[in-house]
Each structure stands twice: as structure tokens, then as C-alpha cells.
């Protein structure tokens, strides 16, 4: 099954475009997002929705990738699968209508401002929460607290509001995750904290959104993509101990399955559904826990983690540490080992989001550069120019997200003010085929 061409048109219409040409830029305008609330981001932060996924490279038709969050693009050969980020399920292929364009020239490797008309937008603490690359087009999505999701097709020169179709719910939360359906990438889930519902879903590329059940204030959402009906979801409540929400009916209803998680584990907010009977949750103090039924949870012995993991195309799982660093599993989550320490990969209040390139290499955020590994994190090398602002801390760089359709990395940052920063989103070109 391949993604219908109507998906690309749906994405364009959601951005307010008259046609389906992905090269046309949206004509967005800023919107007043409302008053600044009293709440702050808190120590739990805003974990990203797993990794920036990678588009499937050339090869035999039908080659597989991983399903999940922030995917980067379509497959390289006809019918090949694009790899994506975490969010659930065994490795799956993004079934895009078109392969990755072969003649795309990467932009300059210099970091440039991609904030566009989002700069100065009225928001709140945690203002620019997440940047995510849609896996089957050049669409890039940014989440602005109290102002919803915004999309760009021109690399951030202009951004247009999503969720403006008739009957759409209004998203006002501080986005914490975006999870794309690998078989239908115009379908994706959004989670967020404070303000409004905790999980939303769209089936039309972001033209309309609907809240799922009564769950609120969630740091993550993860979906069982091994089930064609997408019935099992996990959502991690923000800064909560011994609480975790599971749905077995596609998000219509939720139940708390976190009673078996010890309070000493700290905030258990990062989620990874591998299947309905293979559930993982990451805790800031107690590391990663596994359950087959949501009733009993077994510690896997890792150090603390909190942002969303990357479930890579080869089945490896990369989970950022709550005190920095990165932990990797090569046996479908049975065991985790440290692949980077906090001196290499900084601790961040908010998303530290690994990305997978089309060739399978993994990219993380370092102190002053992006770092790349071709051996499952055994060794890391800096790539590109120095970061425009340092990674780590409360208001440092977050990311990265990688758009394989435009060969572009994105990083972002926030602060606790009531407006989006003038340089909240930065981008730089990187050609994975030659670098």
C-alpha cells in the first residue's frame, strides 16, 4: 500500500494553499495567542515526540523503515520505505506516494534564521516547543504554546496555521510530541501540556484536529503501529509519579496504568509502544520500565531518561538521558547501554531529539555542534558549522529535526517569556549523500 496523492494535496490545503504543489510557499500570518499564564515549564520539560526520522534510501523496492515521530521523508527507490522516529510499533515503512527527489540541492551549511512570521508571536513560557519534519513532503511543523501548530513549505520563510478547517478543535497546549502514522503520514497525533486537551489527532494532514478522550497535560504520546487499527496508545502525564495513561480503543477512553511504577523512579513521562503487549516508559530517575499488560512494570536497569526515544529503521532504540547522554538498545528494548555521556550530549529541559538520516546514521545535539554516529553510538563526530546557540540547559538549543526532502537540519529554542524568540528556529543544509 502506498500513500495516495491526495495526501500531498491535503497537506497543501491545510496550509491554506490553492494547489498541491509542495514547492509553493504558504502565506501565513501571526495570530494573537492569548494571555500569559502563571505556570512555568517545570523540571520535567517538554520532551520531543521521539526522533527526527529518516527517509528510506535507494535500494530494492519494499525495503523497510521505522514508523513514528518526526519522520524526514519518503523512500528512495520506488516503493521503498522511509524511516521514522519513535512512537510505537516494530520497524515499519512510511508509505509515501513519491520517492525522495534525486536532484535536491542542500541549502548552505551556515545556520540561518527560519523563525519567519512566528517571531514575536504572543505565547507563554515554553513558547516554541517543537519542530517536526513531515516524512513524505517538505512540510515542516512548529508548535507554539497557546497558538497551535504552524507549517512551512519554504524552509521557514513563512508559516501558516494548521487546524483551520471546518469543525477543527483549537490546539492551545504546549506541544510535546508529534507522531506520524507510517502507512498514512497525513494522519498524526499531537500531545501537549497545560491549556486544552493532552492528545489530538488529525487524519487530513493537519486541516482539522480532534481531541482524544479526556486525557490532559501530557508530555508524550505513543501509538501501536503493529496494529492496523491503532488501538493501543500511551500518554505520559507531565511531572507525575506513579501515573501513566493507556488507551486500548484508539484514544476514546484512557485508564491510569502507572500504579506499578515506583515513586522513586521520578517523573515517568516518555513513552514507547512496541506492541499492545510490549510497552516501555522512560522515567527521569528510575530509567526505563517494561510491561506486557500495563499492570506490572519491570525496571530494565538503565539510568534516568525523559525525552522521547528514536526507534530506528534497524530496530535499535535511542533514548536520551534525563541528565544528558544517550542510551541505546539493539534488542528491541530488552537491554539498554550508554552510547554517550552528559559531557558529550547535554542535559536539556525539553526535547533532546535524535534524528536518523536516510543512510541510517544517527544525529544528536552536542554542546556546540551536531554530532553524528555510523556505529550505533559507539563513536561520534561533529558535523556542520558550530551551533548558533549552545545546546543544553533551560533555554539552549533543542533538536535536531531533519527534512530529507530539503536536506535541512532544524534546531529550536524557547524561553519563559510571553513571545516567540526572534531566532527561535534555525536551519542549516546538510547533504547526507555526500557528507
JSON list of N, CA, C and O in Angstrom, two decimals, residues 113-140:
[
{"chain": "A", "resi": 113, "resn": "UNK", "atom": "N", "xyz": [18.27, 31.95, 10.11]},
{"chain": "A", "resi": 113, "resn": "UNK", "atom": "CA", "xyz": [17.05, 32.09, 10.88]},
{"chain": "A", "resi": 113, "resn": "UNK", "atom": "C", "xyz": [15.86, 31.59, 10.07]},
{"chain": "A", "resi": 113, "resn": "UNK", "atom": "O", "xyz": [15.63, 32.03, 8.94]},
{"chain": "A", "resi": 114, "resn": "UNK", "atom": "N", "xyz": [15.11, 30.64, 10.63]},
{"chain": "A", "resi": 114, "resn": "UNK", "atom": "CA", "xyz": [13.93, 30.09, 9.97]},
{"chain": "A", "resi": 114, "resn": "UNK", "atom": "C", "xyz": [12.66, 30.35, 10.78]},
{"chain": "A", "resi": 114, "resn": "UNK", "atom": "O", "xyz": [11.65, 29.69, 10.58]},
{"chain": "A", "resi": 115, "resn": "UNK", "atom": "N", "xyz": [12.70, 31.34, 11.66]},
{"chain": "A", "resi": 115, "resn": "UNK", "atom": "CA", "xyz": [11.55, 31.64, 12.52]},
{"chain": "A", "resi": 115, "resn": "UNK", "atom": "C", "xyz": [10.44, 32.34, 11.75]},
{"chain": "A", "resi": 115, "resn": "UNK", "atom": "O", "xyz": [9.25, 32.15, 12.06]},
{"chain": "A", "resi": 116, "resn": "UNK", "atom": "N", "xyz": [10.79, 33.14, 10.75]},
{"chain": "A", "resi": 116, "resn": "UNK", "atom": "CA", "xyz": [9.80, 33.80, 9.92]},
{"chain": "A", "resi": 116, "resn": "UNK", "atom": "C", "xyz": [8.80, 34.59, 10.73]},
{"chain": "A", "resi": 116, "resn": "UNK", "atom": "O", "xyz": [9.13, 35.26, 11.71]},
{"chain": "A", "resi": 117, "resn": "UNK", "atom": "N", "xyz": [7.53, 34.50, 10.32]},
{"chain": "A", "resi": 117, "resn": "UNK", "atom": "CA", "xyz": [6.47, 35.27, 10.98]},
{"chain": "A", "resi": 117, "resn": "UNK", "atom": "C", "xyz": [6.04, 34.72, 12.33]},
{"chain": "A", "resi": 117, "resn": "UNK", "atom": "O", "xyz": [5.17, 35.28, 12.99]},
{"chain": "A", "resi": 118, "resn": "UNK", "atom": "N", "xyz": [6.68, 33.63, 12.79]},
{"chain": "A", "resi": 118, "resn": "UNK", "atom": "CA", "xyz": [6.43, 33.17, 14.16]},
{"chain": "A", "resi": 118, "resn": "UNK", "atom": "C", "xyz": [7.13, 34.05, 15.18]},
{"chain": "A", "resi": 118, "resn": "UNK", "atom": "O", "xyz": [6.73, 34.09, 16.36]},
{"chain": "A", "resi": 119, "resn": "UNK", "atom": "N", "xyz": [8.18, 34.76, 14.77]},
{"chain": "A", "resi": 119, "resn": "UNK", "atom": "CA", "xyz": [8.94, 35.60, 15.69]},
{"chain": "A", "resi": 119, "resn": "UNK", "atom": "C", "xyz": [8.04, 36.66, 16.31]},
{"chain": "A", "resi": 119, "resn": "UNK", "atom": "O", "xyz": [7.29, 37.34, 15.61]},
{"chain": "A", "resi": 120, "resn": "UNK", "atom": "N", "xyz": [8.09, 36.77, 17.62]},
{"chain": "A", "resi": 120, "resn": "UNK", "atom": "CA", "xyz": [7.28, 37.77, 18.32]},
{"chain": "A", "resi": 120, "resn": "UNK", "atom": "C", "xyz": [5.85, 37.38, 18.55]},
{"chain": "A", "resi": 120, "resn": "UNK", "atom": "O", "xyz": [5.08, 38.16, 19.14]},
{"chain": "A", "resi": 121, "resn": "UNK", "atom": "N", "xyz": [5.43, 36.19, 18.09]},
{"chain": "A", "resi": 121, "resn": "UNK", "atom": "CA", "xyz": [4.04, 35.77, 18.28]},
{"chain": "A", "resi": 121, "resn": "UNK", "atom": "C", "xyz": [3.72, 35.64, 19.77]},
{"chain": "A", "resi": 121, "resn": "UNK", "atom": "O", "xyz": [4.51, 35.12, 20.54]},
{"chain": "A", "resi": 122, "resn": "UNK", "atom": "N", "xyz": [2.55, 36.12, 20.17]},
{"chain": "A", "resi": 122, "resn": "UNK", "atom": "CA", "xyz": [2.13, 36.03, 21.56]},
{"chain": "A", "resi": 122, "resn": "UNK", "atom": "C", "xyz": [2.02, 34.57, 21.99]},
{"chain": "A", "resi": 122, "resn": "UNK", "atom": "O", "xyz": [1.38, 33.76, 21.32]},
{"chain": "A", "resi": 123, "resn": "UNK", "atom": "N", "xyz": [2.63, 34.24, 23.12]},
{"chain": "A", "resi": 123, "resn": "UNK", "atom": "CA", "xyz": [2.66, 32.86, 23.58]},
{"chain": "A", "resi": 123, "resn": "UNK", "atom": "C", "xyz": [2.76, 32.85, 25.10]},
{"chain": "A", "resi": 123, "resn": "UNK", "atom": "O", "xyz": [2.12, 33.66, 25.77]},
{"chain": "A", "resi": 124, "resn": "UNK", "atom": "N", "xyz": [3.58, 31.96, 25.64]},
{"chain": "A", "resi": 124, "resn": "UNK", "atom": "CA", "xyz": [3.76, 31.84, 27.08]},
{"chain": "A", "resi": 124, "resn": "UNK", "atom": "C", "xyz": [5.08, 31.13, 27.34]},
{"chain": "A", "resi": 124, "resn": "UNK", "atom": "O", "xyz": [5.82, 30.79, 26.40]},
{"chain": "A", "resi": 125, "resn": "UNK", "atom": "N", "xyz": [5.37, 30.87, 28.58]},
{"chain": "A", "resi": 125, "resn": "UNK", "atom": "CA", "xyz": [6.56, 30.11, 28.93]},
{"chain": "A", "resi": 125, "resn": "UNK", "atom": "C", "xyz": [6.59, 28.79, 28.16]},
{"chain": "A", "resi": 125, "resn": "UNK", "atom": "O", "xyz": [5.58, 28.09, 28.07]},
{"chain": "A", "resi": 126, "resn": "UNK", "atom": "N", "xyz": [7.75, 28.45, 27.59]},
{"chain": "A", "resi": 126, "resn": "UNK", "atom": "CA", "xyz": [7.83, 27.27, 26.73]},
{"chain": "A", "resi": 126, "resn": "UNK", "atom": "C", "xyz": [7.28, 27.54, 25.35]},
{"chain": "A", "resi": 126, "resn": "UNK", "atom": "O", "xyz": [6.68, 26.67, 24.72]},
{"chain": "A", "resi": 127, "resn": "UNK", "atom": "N", "xyz": [7.50, 28.76, 24.84]},
{"chain": "A", "resi": 127, "resn": "UNK", "atom": "CA", "xyz": [6.78, 29.27, 23.67]},
{"chain": "A", "resi": 127, "resn": "UNK", "atom": "C", "xyz": [6.94, 28.45, 22.39]},
{"chain": "A", "resi": 127, "resn": "UNK", "atom": "O", "xyz": [5.97, 28.13, 21.74]},
{"chain": "A", "resi": 128, "resn": "UNK", "atom": "N", "xyz": [8.17, 28.13, 21.99]},
{"chain": "A", "resi": 128, "resn": "UNK", "atom": "CA", "xyz": [8.37, 27.35, 20.75]},
{"chain": "A", "resi": 128, "resn": "UNK", "atom": "C", "xyz": [8.79, 25.95, 21.18]},
{"chain": "A", "resi": 128, "resn": "UNK", "atom": "O", "xyz": [9.96, 25.68, 21.46]},
{"chain": "A", "resi": 129, "resn": "UNK", "atom": "N", "xyz": [7.82, 25.04, 21.26]},
{"chain": "A", "resi": 129, "resn": "UNK", "atom": "CA", "xyz": [8.05, 23.75, 21.91]},
{"chain": "A", "resi": 129, "resn": "UNK", "atom": "C", "xyz": [8.70, 22.69, 21.06]},
{"chain": "A", "resi": 129, "resn": "UNK", "atom": "O", "xyz": [9.42, 21.84, 21.57]},
{"chain": "A", "resi": 130, "resn": "UNK", "atom": "N", "xyz": [8.45, 22.70, 19.73]},
{"chain": "A", "resi": 130, "resn": "UNK", "atom": "CA", "xyz": [8.87, 21.56, 18.92]},
{"chain": "A", "resi": 130, "resn": "UNK", "atom": "C", "xyz": [8.88, 21.94, 17.45]},
{"chain": "A", "resi": 130, "resn": "UNK", "atom": "O", "xyz": [8.03, 22.71, 16.99]},
{"chain": "A", "resi": 131, "resn": "UNK", "atom": "N", "xyz": [9.84, 21.38, 16.71]},
{"chain": "A", "resi": 131, "resn": "UNK", "atom": "CA", "xyz": [9.85, 21.43, 15.25]},
{"chain": "A", "resi": 131, "resn": "UNK", "atom": "C", "xyz": [9.91, 20.01, 14.74]},
{"chain": "A", "resi": 131, "resn": "UNK", "atom": "O", "xyz": [10.70, 19.19, 15.24]},
{"chain": "A", "resi": 132, "resn": "UNK", "atom": "N", "xyz": [9.09, 19.68, 13.75]},
{"chain": "A", "resi": 132, "resn": "UNK", "atom": "CA", "xyz": [8.95, 18.31, 13.26]},
{"chain": "A", "resi": 132, "resn": "UNK", "atom": "C", "xyz": [8.87, 18.31, 11.74]},
{"chain": "A", "resi": 132, "resn": "UNK", "atom": "O", "xyz": [8.13, 19.10, 11.16]},
{"chain": "A", "resi": 133, "resn": "UNK", "atom": "N", "xyz": [9.61, 17.41, 11.09]},
{"chain": "A", "resi": 133, "resn": "UNK", "atom": "CA", "xyz": [9.60, 17.29, 9.63]},
{"chain": "A", "resi": 133, "resn": "UNK", "atom": "C", "xyz": [8.64, 16.18, 9.21]},
{"chain": "A", "resi": 133, "resn": "UNK", "atom": "O", "xyz": [8.80, 15.04, 9.62]},
{"chain": "A", "resi": 134, "resn": "UNK", "atom": "N", "xyz": [7.64, 16.52, 8.40]},
{"chain": "A", "resi": 134, "resn": "UNK", "atom": "CA", "xyz": [6.69, 15.53, 7.91]},
{"chain": "A", "resi": 134, "resn": "UNK", "atom": "C", "xyz": [7.43, 14.54, 6.99]},
{"chain": "A", "resi": 134, "resn": "UNK", "atom": "O", "xyz": [8.26, 14.94, 6.19]},
{"chain": "A", "resi": 135, "resn": "UNK", "atom": "N", "xyz": [7.16, 13.25, 7.11]},
{"chain": "A", "resi": 135, "resn": "UNK", "atom": "CA", "xyz": [8.01, 12.25, 6.44]},
{"chain": "A", "resi": 135, "resn": "UNK", "atom": "C", "xyz": [7.84, 12.13, 4.94]},
{"chain": "A", "resi": 135, "resn": "UNK", "atom": "O", "xyz": [8.71, 11.55, 4.29]},
{"chain": "A", "resi": 136, "resn": "UNK", "atom": "N", "xyz": [6.76, 12.62, 4.37]},
{"chain": "A", "resi": 136, "resn": "UNK", "atom": "CA", "xyz": [6.50, 12.38, 2.94]},
{"chain": "A", "resi": 136, "resn": "UNK", "atom": "C", "xyz": [6.42, 13.66, 2.12]},
{"chain": "A", "resi": 136, "resn": "UNK", "atom": "O", "xyz": [5.86, 13.65, 1.02]},
{"chain": "A", "resi": 137, "resn": "UNK", "atom": "N", "xyz": [6.92, 14.76, 2.64]},
{"chain": "A", "resi": 137, "resn": "UNK", "atom": "CA", "xyz": [6.90, 16.01, 1.88]},
{"chain": "A", "resi": 137, "resn": "UNK", "atom": "C", "xyz": [7.93, 16.95, 2.50]},
{"chain": "A", "resi": 137, "resn": "UNK", "atom": "O", "xyz": [8.62, 16.59, 3.45]},
{"chain": "A", "resi": 138, "resn": "UNK", "atom": "N", "xyz": [8.02, 18.15, 1.95]},
{"chain": "A", "resi": 138, "resn": "UNK", "atom": "CA", "xyz": [8.92, 19.15, 2.51]},
{"chain": "A", "resi": 138, "resn": "UNK", "atom": "C", "xyz": [8.26, 19.95, 3.64]},
{"chain": "A", "resi": 138, "resn": "UNK", "atom": "O", "xyz": [8.84, 20.90, 4.16]},
{"chain": "A", "resi": 139, "resn": "UNK", "atom": "N", "xyz": [7.05, 19.57, 4.05]},
{"chain": "A", "resi": 139, "resn": "UNK", "atom": "CA", "xyz": [6.37, 20.25, 5.13]},
{"chain": "A", "resi": 139, "resn": "UNK", "atom": "C", "xyz": [7.13, 20.11, 6.44]},
{"chain": "A", "resi": 139, "resn": "UNK", "atom": "O", "xyz": [7.55, 19.02, 6.83]},
{"chain": "A", "resi": 140, "resn": "UNK", "atom": "N", "xyz": [7.32, 21.21, 7.14]},
{"chain": "A", "resi": 140, "resn": "UNK", "atom": "CA", "xyz": [7.90, 21.23, 8.48]},
{"chain": "A", "resi": 140, "resn": "UNK", "atom": "C", "xyz": [6.89, 21.91, 9.40]},
{"chain": "A", "resi": 140, "resn": "UNK", "atom": "O", "xyz": [6.29, 22.93, 9.03]}
]
